[in-house]
mmCIF file of C-alpha atoms in Angstrom:
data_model
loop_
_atom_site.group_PDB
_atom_site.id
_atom_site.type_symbol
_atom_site.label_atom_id
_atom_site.label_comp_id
_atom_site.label_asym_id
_atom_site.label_seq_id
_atom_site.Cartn_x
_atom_site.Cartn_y
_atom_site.Cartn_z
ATOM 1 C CA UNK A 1 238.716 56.981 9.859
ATOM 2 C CA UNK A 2 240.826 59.705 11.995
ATOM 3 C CA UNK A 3 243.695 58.600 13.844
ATOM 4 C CA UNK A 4 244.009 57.695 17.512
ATOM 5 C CA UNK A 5 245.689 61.527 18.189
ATOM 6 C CA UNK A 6 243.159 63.141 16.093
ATOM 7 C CA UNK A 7 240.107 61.780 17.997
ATOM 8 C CA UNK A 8 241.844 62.587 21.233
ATOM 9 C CA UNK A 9 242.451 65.973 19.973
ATOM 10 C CA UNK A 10 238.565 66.236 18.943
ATOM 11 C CA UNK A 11 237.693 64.653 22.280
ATOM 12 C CA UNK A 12 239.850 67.918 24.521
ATOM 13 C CA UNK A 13 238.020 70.445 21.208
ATOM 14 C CA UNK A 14 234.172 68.717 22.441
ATOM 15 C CA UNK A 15 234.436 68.130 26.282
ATOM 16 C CA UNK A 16 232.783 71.314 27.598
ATOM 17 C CA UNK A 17 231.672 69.574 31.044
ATOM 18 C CA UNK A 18 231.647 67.104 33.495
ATOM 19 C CA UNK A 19 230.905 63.591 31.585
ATOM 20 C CA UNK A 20 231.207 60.065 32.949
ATOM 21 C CA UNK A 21 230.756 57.104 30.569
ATOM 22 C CA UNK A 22 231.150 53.064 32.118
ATOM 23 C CA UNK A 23 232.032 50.334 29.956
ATOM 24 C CA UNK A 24 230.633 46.830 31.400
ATOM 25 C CA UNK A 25 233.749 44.524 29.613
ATOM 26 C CA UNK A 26 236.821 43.398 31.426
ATOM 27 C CA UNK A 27 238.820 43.552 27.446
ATOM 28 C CA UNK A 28 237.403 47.389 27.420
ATOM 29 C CA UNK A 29 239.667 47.595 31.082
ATOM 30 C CA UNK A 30 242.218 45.939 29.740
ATOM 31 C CA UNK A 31 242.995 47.889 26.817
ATOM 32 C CA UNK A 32 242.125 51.078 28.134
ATOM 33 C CA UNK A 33 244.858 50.193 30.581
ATOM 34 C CA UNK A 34 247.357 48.595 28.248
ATOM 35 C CA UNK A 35 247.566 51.413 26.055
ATOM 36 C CA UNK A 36 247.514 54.436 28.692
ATOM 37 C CA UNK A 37 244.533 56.074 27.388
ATOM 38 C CA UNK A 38 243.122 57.322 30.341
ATOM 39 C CA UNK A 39 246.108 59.531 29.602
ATOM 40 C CA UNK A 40 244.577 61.108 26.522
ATOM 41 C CA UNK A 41 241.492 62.018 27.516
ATOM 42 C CA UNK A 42 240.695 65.893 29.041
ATOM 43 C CA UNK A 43 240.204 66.450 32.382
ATOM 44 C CA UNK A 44 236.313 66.747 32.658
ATOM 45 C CA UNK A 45 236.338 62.742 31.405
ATOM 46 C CA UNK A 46 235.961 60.004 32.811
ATOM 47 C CA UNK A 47 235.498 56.175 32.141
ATOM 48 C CA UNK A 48 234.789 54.109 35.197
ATOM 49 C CA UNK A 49 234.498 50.401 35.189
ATOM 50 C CA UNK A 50 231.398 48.575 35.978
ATOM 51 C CA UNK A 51 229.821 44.916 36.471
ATOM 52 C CA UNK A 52 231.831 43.556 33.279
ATOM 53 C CA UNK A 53 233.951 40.569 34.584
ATOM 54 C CA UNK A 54 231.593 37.526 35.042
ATOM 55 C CA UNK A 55 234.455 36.087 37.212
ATOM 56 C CA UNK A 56 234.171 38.961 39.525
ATOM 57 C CA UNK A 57 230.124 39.438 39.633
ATOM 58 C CA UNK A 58 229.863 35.556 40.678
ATOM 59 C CA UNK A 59 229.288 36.104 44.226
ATOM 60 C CA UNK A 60 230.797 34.077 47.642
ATOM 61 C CA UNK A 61 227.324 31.991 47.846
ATOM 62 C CA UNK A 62 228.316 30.491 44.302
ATOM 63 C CA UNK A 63 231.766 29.627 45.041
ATOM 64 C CA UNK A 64 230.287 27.824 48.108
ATOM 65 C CA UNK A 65 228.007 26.223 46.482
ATOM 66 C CA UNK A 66 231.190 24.869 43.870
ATOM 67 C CA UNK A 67 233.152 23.922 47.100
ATOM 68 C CA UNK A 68 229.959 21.999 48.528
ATOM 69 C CA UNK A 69 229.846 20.024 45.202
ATOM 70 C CA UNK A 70 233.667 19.049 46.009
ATOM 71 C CA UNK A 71 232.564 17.791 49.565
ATOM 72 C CA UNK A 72 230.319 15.470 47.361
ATOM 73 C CA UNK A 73 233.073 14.508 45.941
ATOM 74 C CA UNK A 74 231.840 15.288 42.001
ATOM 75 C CA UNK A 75 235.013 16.401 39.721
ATOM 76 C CA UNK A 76 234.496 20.175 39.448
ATOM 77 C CA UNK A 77 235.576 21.678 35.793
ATOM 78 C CA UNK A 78 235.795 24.928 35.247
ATOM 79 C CA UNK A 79 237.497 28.169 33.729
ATOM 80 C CA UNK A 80 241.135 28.917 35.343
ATOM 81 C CA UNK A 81 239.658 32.172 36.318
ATOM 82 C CA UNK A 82 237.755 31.057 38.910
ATOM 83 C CA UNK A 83 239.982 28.402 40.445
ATOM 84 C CA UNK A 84 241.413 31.205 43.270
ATOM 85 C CA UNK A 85 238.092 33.286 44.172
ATOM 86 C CA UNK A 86 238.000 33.038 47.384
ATOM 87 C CA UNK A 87 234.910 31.453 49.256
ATOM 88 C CA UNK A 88 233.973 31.459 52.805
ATOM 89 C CA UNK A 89 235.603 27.913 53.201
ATOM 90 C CA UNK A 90 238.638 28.442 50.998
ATOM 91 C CA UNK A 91 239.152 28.646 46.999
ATOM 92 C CA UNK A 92 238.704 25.745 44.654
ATOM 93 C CA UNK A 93 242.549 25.709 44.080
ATOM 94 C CA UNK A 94 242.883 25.511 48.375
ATOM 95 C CA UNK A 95 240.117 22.935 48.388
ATOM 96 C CA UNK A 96 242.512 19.460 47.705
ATOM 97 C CA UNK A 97 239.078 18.553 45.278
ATOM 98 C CA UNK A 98 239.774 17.063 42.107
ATOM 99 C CA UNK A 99 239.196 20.261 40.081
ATOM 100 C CA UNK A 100 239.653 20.731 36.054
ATOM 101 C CA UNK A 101 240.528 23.427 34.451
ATOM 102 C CA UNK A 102 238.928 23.472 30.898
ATOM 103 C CA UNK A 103 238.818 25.402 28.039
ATOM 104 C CA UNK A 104 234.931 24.923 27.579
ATOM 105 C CA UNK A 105 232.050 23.224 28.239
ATOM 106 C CA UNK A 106 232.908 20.685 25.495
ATOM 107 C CA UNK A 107 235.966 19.776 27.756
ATOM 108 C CA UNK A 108 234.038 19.031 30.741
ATOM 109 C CA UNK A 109 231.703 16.521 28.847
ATOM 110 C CA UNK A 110 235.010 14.793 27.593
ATOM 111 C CA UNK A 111 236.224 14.417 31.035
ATOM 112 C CA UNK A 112 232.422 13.177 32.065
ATOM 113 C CA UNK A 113 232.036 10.466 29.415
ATOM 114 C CA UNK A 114 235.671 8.976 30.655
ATOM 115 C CA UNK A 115 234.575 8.538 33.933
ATOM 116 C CA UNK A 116 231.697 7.256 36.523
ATOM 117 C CA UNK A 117 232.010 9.801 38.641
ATOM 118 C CA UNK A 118 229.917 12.990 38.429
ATOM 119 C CA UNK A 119 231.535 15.455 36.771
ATOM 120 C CA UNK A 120 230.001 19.658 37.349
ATOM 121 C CA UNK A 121 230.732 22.213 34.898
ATOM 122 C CA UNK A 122 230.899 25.300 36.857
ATOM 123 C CA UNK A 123 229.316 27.481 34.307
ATOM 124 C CA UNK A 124 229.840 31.378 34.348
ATOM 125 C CA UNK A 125 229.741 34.078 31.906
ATOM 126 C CA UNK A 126 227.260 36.657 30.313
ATOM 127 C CA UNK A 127 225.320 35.806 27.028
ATOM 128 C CA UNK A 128 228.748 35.048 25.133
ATOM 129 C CA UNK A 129 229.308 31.821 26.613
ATOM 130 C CA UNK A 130 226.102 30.810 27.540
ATOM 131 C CA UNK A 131 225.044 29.908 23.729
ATOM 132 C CA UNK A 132 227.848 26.716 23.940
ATOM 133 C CA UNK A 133 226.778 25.818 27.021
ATOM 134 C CA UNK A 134 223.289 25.124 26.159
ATOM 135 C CA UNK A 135 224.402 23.741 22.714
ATOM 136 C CA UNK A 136 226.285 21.277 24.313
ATOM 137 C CA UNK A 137 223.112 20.415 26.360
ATOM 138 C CA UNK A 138 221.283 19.999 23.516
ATOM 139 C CA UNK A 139 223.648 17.343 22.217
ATOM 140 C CA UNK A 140 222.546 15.015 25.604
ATOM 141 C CA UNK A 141 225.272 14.887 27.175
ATOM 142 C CA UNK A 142 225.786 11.582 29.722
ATOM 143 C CA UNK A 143 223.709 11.488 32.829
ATOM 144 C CA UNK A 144 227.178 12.536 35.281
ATOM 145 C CA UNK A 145 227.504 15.457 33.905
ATOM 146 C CA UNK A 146 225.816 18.544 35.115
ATOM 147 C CA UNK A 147 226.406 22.375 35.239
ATOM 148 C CA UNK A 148 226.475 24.972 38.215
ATOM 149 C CA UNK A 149 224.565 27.772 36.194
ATOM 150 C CA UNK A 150 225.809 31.172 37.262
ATOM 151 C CA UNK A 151 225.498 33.158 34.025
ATOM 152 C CA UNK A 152 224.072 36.589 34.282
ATOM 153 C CA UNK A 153 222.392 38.738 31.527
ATOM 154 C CA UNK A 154 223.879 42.438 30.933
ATOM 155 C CA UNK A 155 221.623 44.791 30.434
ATOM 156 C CA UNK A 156 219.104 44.025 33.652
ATOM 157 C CA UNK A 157 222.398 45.403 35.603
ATOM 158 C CA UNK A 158 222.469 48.016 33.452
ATOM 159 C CA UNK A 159 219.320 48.973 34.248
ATOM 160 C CA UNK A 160 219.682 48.783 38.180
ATOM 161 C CA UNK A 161 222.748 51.037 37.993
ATOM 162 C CA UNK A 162 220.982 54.152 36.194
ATOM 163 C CA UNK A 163 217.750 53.526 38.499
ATOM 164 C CA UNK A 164 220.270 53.936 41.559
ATOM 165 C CA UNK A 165 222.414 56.827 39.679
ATOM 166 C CA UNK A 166 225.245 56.412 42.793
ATOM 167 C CA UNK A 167 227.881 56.895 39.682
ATOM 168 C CA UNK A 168 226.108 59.523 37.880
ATOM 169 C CA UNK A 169 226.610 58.479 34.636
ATOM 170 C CA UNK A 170 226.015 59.903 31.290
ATOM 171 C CA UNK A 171 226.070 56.810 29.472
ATOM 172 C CA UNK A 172 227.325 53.823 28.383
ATOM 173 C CA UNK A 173 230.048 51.667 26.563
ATOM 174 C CA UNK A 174 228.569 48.598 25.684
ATOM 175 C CA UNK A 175 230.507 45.589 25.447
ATOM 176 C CA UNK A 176 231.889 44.088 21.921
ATOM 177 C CA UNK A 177 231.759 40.400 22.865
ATOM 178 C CA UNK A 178 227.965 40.272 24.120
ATOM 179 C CA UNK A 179 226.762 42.218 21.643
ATOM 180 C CA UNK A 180 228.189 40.304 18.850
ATOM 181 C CA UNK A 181 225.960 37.263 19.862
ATOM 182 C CA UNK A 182 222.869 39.181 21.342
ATOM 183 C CA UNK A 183 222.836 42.587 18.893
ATOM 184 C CA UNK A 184 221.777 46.033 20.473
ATOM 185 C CA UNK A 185 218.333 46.267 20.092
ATOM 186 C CA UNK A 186 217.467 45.692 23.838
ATOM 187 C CA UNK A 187 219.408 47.946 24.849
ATOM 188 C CA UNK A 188 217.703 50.621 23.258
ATOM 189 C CA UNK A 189 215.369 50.917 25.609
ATOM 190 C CA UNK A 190 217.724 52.499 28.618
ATOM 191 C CA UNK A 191 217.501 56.827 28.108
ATOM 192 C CA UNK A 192 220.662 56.970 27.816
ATOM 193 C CA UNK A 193 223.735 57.412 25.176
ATOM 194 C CA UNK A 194 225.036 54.602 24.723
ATOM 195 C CA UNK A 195 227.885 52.968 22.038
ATOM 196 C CA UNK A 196 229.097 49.636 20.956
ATOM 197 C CA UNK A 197 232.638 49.793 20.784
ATOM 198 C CA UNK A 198 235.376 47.329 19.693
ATOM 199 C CA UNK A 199 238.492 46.424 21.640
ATOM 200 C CA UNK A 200 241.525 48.221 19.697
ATOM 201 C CA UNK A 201 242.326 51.976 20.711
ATOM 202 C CA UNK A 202 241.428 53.723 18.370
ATOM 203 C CA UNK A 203 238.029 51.580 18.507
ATOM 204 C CA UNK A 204 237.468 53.321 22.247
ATOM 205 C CA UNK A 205 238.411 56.488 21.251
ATOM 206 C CA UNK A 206 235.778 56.313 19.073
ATOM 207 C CA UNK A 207 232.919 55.267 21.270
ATOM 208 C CA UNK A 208 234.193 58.062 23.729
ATOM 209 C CA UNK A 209 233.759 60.595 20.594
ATOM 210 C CA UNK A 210 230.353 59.014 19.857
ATOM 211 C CA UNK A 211 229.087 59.108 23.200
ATOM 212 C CA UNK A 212 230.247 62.853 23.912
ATOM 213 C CA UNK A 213 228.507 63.959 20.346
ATOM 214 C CA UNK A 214 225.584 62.191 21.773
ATOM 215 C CA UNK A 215 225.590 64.485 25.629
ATOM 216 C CA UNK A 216 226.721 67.453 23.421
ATOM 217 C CA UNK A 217 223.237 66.899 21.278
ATOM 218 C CA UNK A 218 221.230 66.408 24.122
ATOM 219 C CA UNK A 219 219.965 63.010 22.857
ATOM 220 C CA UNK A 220 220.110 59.266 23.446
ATOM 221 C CA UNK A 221 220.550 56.654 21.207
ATOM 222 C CA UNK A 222 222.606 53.373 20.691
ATOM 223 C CA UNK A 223 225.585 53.769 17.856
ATOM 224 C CA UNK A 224 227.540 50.868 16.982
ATOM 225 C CA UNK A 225 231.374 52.059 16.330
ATOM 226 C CA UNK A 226 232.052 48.307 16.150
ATOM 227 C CA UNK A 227 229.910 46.699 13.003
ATOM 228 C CA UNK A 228 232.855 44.586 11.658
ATOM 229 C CA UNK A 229 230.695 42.434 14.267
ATOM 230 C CA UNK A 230 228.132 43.587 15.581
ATOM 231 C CA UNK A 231 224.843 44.082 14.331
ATOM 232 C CA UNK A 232 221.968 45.127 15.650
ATOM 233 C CA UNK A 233 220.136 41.735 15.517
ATOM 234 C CA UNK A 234 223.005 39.917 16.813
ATOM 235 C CA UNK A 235 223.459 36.515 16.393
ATOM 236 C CA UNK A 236 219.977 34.712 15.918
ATOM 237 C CA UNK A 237 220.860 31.637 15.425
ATOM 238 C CA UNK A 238 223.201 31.604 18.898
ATOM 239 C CA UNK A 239 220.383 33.532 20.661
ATOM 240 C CA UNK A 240 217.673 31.001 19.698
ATOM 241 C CA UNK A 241 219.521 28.006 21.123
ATOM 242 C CA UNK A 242 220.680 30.043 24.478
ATOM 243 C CA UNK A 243 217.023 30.608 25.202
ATOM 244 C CA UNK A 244 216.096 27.034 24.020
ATOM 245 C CA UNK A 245 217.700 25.756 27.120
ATOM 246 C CA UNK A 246 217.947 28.990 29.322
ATOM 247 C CA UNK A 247 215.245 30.835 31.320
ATOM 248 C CA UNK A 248 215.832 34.208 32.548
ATOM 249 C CA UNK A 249 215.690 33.852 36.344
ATOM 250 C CA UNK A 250 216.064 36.506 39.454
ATOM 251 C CA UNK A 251 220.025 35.868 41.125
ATOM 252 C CA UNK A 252 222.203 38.015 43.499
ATOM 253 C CA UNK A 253 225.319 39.626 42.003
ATOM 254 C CA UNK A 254 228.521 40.568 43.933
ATOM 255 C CA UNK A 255 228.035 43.899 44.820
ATOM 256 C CA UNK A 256 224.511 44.600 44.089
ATOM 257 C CA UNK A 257 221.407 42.645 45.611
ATOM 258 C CA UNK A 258 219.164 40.056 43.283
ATOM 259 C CA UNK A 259 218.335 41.850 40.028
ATOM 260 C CA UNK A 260 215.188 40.397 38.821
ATOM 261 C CA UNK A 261 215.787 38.674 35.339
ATOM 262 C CA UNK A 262 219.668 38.813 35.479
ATOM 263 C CA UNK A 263 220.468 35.492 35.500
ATOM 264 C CA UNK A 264 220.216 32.047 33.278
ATOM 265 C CA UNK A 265 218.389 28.966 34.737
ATOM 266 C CA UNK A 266 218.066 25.665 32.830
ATOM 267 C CA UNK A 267 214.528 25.038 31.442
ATOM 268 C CA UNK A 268 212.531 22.498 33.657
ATOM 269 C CA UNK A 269 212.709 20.154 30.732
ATOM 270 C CA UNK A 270 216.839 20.145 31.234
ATOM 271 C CA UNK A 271 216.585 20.102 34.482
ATOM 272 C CA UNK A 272 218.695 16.893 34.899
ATOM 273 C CA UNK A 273 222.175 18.678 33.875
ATOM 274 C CA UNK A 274 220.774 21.252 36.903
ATOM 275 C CA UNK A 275 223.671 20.871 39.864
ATOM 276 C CA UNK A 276 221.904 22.967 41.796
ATOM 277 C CA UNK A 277 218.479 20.401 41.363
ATOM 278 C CA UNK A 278 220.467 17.245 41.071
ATOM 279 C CA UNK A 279 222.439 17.568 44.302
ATOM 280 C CA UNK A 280 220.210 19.695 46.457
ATOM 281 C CA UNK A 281 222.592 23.130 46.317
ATOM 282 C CA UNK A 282 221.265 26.234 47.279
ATOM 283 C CA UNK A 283 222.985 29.383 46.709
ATOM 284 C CA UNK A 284 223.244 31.359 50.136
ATOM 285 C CA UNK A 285 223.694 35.546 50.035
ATOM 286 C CA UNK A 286 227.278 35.633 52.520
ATOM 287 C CA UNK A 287 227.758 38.856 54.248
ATOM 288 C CA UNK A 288 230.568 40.843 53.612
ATOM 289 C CA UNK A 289 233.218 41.489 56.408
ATOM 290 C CA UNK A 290 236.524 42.012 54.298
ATOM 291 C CA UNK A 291 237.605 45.755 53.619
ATOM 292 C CA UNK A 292 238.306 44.947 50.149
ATOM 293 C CA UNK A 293 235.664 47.148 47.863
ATOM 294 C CA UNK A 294 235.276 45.232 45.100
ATOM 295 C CA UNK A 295 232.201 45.867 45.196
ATOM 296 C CA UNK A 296 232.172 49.456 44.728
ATOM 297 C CA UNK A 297 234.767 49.082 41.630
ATOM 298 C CA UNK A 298 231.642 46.946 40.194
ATOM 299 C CA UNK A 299 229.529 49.733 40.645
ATOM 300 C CA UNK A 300 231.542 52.180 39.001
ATOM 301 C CA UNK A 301 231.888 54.240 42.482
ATOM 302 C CA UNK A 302 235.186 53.412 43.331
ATOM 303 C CA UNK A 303 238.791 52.708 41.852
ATOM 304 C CA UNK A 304 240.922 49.787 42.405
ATOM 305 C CA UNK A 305 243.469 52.372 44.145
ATOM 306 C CA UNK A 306 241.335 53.315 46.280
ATOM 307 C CA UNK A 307 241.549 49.826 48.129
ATOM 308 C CA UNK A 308 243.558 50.465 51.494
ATOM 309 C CA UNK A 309 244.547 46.163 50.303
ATOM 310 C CA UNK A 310 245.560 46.879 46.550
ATOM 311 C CA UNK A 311 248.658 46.025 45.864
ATOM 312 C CA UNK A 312 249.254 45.512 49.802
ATOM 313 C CA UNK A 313 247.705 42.805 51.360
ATOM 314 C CA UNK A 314 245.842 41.756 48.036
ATOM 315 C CA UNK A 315 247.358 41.112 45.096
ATOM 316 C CA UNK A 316 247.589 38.949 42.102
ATOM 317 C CA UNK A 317 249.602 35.937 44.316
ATOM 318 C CA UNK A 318 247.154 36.607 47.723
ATOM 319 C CA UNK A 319 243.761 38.189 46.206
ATOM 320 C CA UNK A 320 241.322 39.078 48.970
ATOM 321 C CA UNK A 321 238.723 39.530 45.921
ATOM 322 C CA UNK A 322 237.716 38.582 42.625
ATOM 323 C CA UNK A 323 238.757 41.485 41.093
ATOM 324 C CA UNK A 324 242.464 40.672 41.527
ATOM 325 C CA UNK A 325 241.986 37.104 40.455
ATOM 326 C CA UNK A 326 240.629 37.363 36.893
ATOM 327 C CA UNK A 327 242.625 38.837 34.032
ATOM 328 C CA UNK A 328 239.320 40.253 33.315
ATOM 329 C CA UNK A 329 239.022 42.078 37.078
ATOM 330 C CA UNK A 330 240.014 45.983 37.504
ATOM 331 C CA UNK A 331 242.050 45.189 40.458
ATOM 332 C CA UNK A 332 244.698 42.624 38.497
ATOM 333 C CA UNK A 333 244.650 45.147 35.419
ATOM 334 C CA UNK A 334 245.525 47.856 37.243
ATOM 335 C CA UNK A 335 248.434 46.099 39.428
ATOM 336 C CA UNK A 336 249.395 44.679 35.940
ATOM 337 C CA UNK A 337 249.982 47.854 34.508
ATOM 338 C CA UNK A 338 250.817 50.020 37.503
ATOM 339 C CA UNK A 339 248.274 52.149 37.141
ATOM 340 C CA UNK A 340 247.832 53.193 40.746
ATOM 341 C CA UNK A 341 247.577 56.926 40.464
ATOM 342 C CA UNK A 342 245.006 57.921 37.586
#
């Protein structure tokens, strides 16, 4: 395998035009930012970051609908991440609740069979952590616990952003993590060149390379510069349970309007661990009035920079949006690394 310097060498020898590739992975970000290697690439390319934080795609009517559960005074567990998104009635950190931070799902049915009190797993992610949630449903958990389901599926995203082409891309960097559970081969139906890349450097300098050989040979096709675990089946045993439990079902993302089949609902016959069903939530689309633009960073159509708040009034200590609160959101990589002028 070439070095890091010799693929970014090969990348200045290849790019003859205007290309612009998005990764959907808040690691991708954060190594791409860690290691400066925007810096390395010519002139003519560009990587933009898209809808690949789940933390930051979870929109306000969701964290509402978490707070509302606290009013009903369940204990709310959840990922750190999510604690200071802010909703439209405060964050669940603001919120005086009694709100868990857990590692898992596995933690929040702990906490559930040491109590009487109903205990809600807020449940986010794409289709890495949604296999453990619904294996852990499968296990029957005890009748107070329940889960806020606001996973979201990857590629029906991907499919709204090339049928709006606002960030004229030329393909894709898909991300490691889902595709080690769910493989590649739906995503080889999007007309466009596309990669699987892994996490280290040289790893992205490698699904850059890929993806410019691809535009360069006028074709489309999905590589995999990342088999040491991917494959292009995935994992079958992880998918099978996920959509044991989970239906695909039509939800709102921040930043884009409701993508039909982007989402995971529980199967009527689990319908019991359903929050949502159990307490009578309903997730409500909230208009946005701040001037933060996280939603544009989503889209790949907009830097974090470009923010009149980064780094100003929002930051990692008072985020105005969810992309400075998660370590996996552009906004909090970039003020981590100081990458303000790229």
């Amino acid at each position: 395998m070439a070095t890091g310097k010799e693929m970014a060498d090969m990348l200045h020898e290849l790019v003859d035009r205007d290309m612009t590739f998005m990764h959907i992975c808040g690691t991708h970000e954060a190594a791409i930012a860690r290691t400066g290697l925007r810096s390395l690439l010519p002139e003519q390319l560009k990587i933009v970051m898209g809808p690949g934080c789940p933390v930051c795609i979870t929109p306000q009517g969701e964290i509402d609908a978490a707070l509302d559960l606290v009013e009903k005074d369940c204990i709310i567990a959840t990922y750190g991440d999510l604690l200071r998104v802010p909703g439209s009635k405060g964050s669940l950190e603001s919120c005086g609740g009694d709100i868990r931070v857990v590692q898992g799902v596995h933690k929040a049915v702990e906490i559930a069979e040491k109590t009487d009190k109903e205990v809600v797993f807020i449940s986010v992610g794409f289709e890495t952590t949604a296999p453990t949630v619904a294996a852990s449903i499968l296990t029957k958990p005890p009748k107070n616990f329940s889960i806020l389901s606001c996973h979201r599926i990857v590629p029906p995203a991907m499919k709204w952003l090339l049928e709006q082409g606002e960030a004229n891309l030329h393909g894709f960097m898909l991300p490691g993590h889902v595709c080690t559970i769910m493989g590649y081969e739906e995503y080889e139906v999007f007309p466009v060149p596309q990669v699987v890349a892994g996490f280290e450097a040289e790893d992205i300098l490698l699904g850059l390379l890929m993806l410019v050989r691809q535009v360069r040979e006028g074709t489309h096709r999905v590589d995999n510069a990342y088999p040491r675990a991917v494959s292009r089946e995935g994992n079958v045993k992880a998918k099978k349970i996920m959509y044991e439990v989970f239906e695909p079902s039509d939800v709102e993302w921040r930043g884009f309007p409701v993508i039909p089949g982007s989402g995971l609902r529980l199967k009527k016959e689990f319908e019991q661990y359903d929050a949502q069903k159990k307490f009578g939530i309903v997730f409500k689309h909230v208009t946005k009035h701040s001037a933060c633009i996280c939603d544009k960073v989503l889209r790949g159509i907009a830097q974090p920079s470009d923010c009149k708040l980064f780094s100003k009034v929002c930051s990692p200590r008072t985020p105005v949006g969810p992309c400075m609160v998660s370590h996996e959101g552009a906004c909090k990589i970039w003020h981590q690394y100081h990458m303000k002028k790229l």
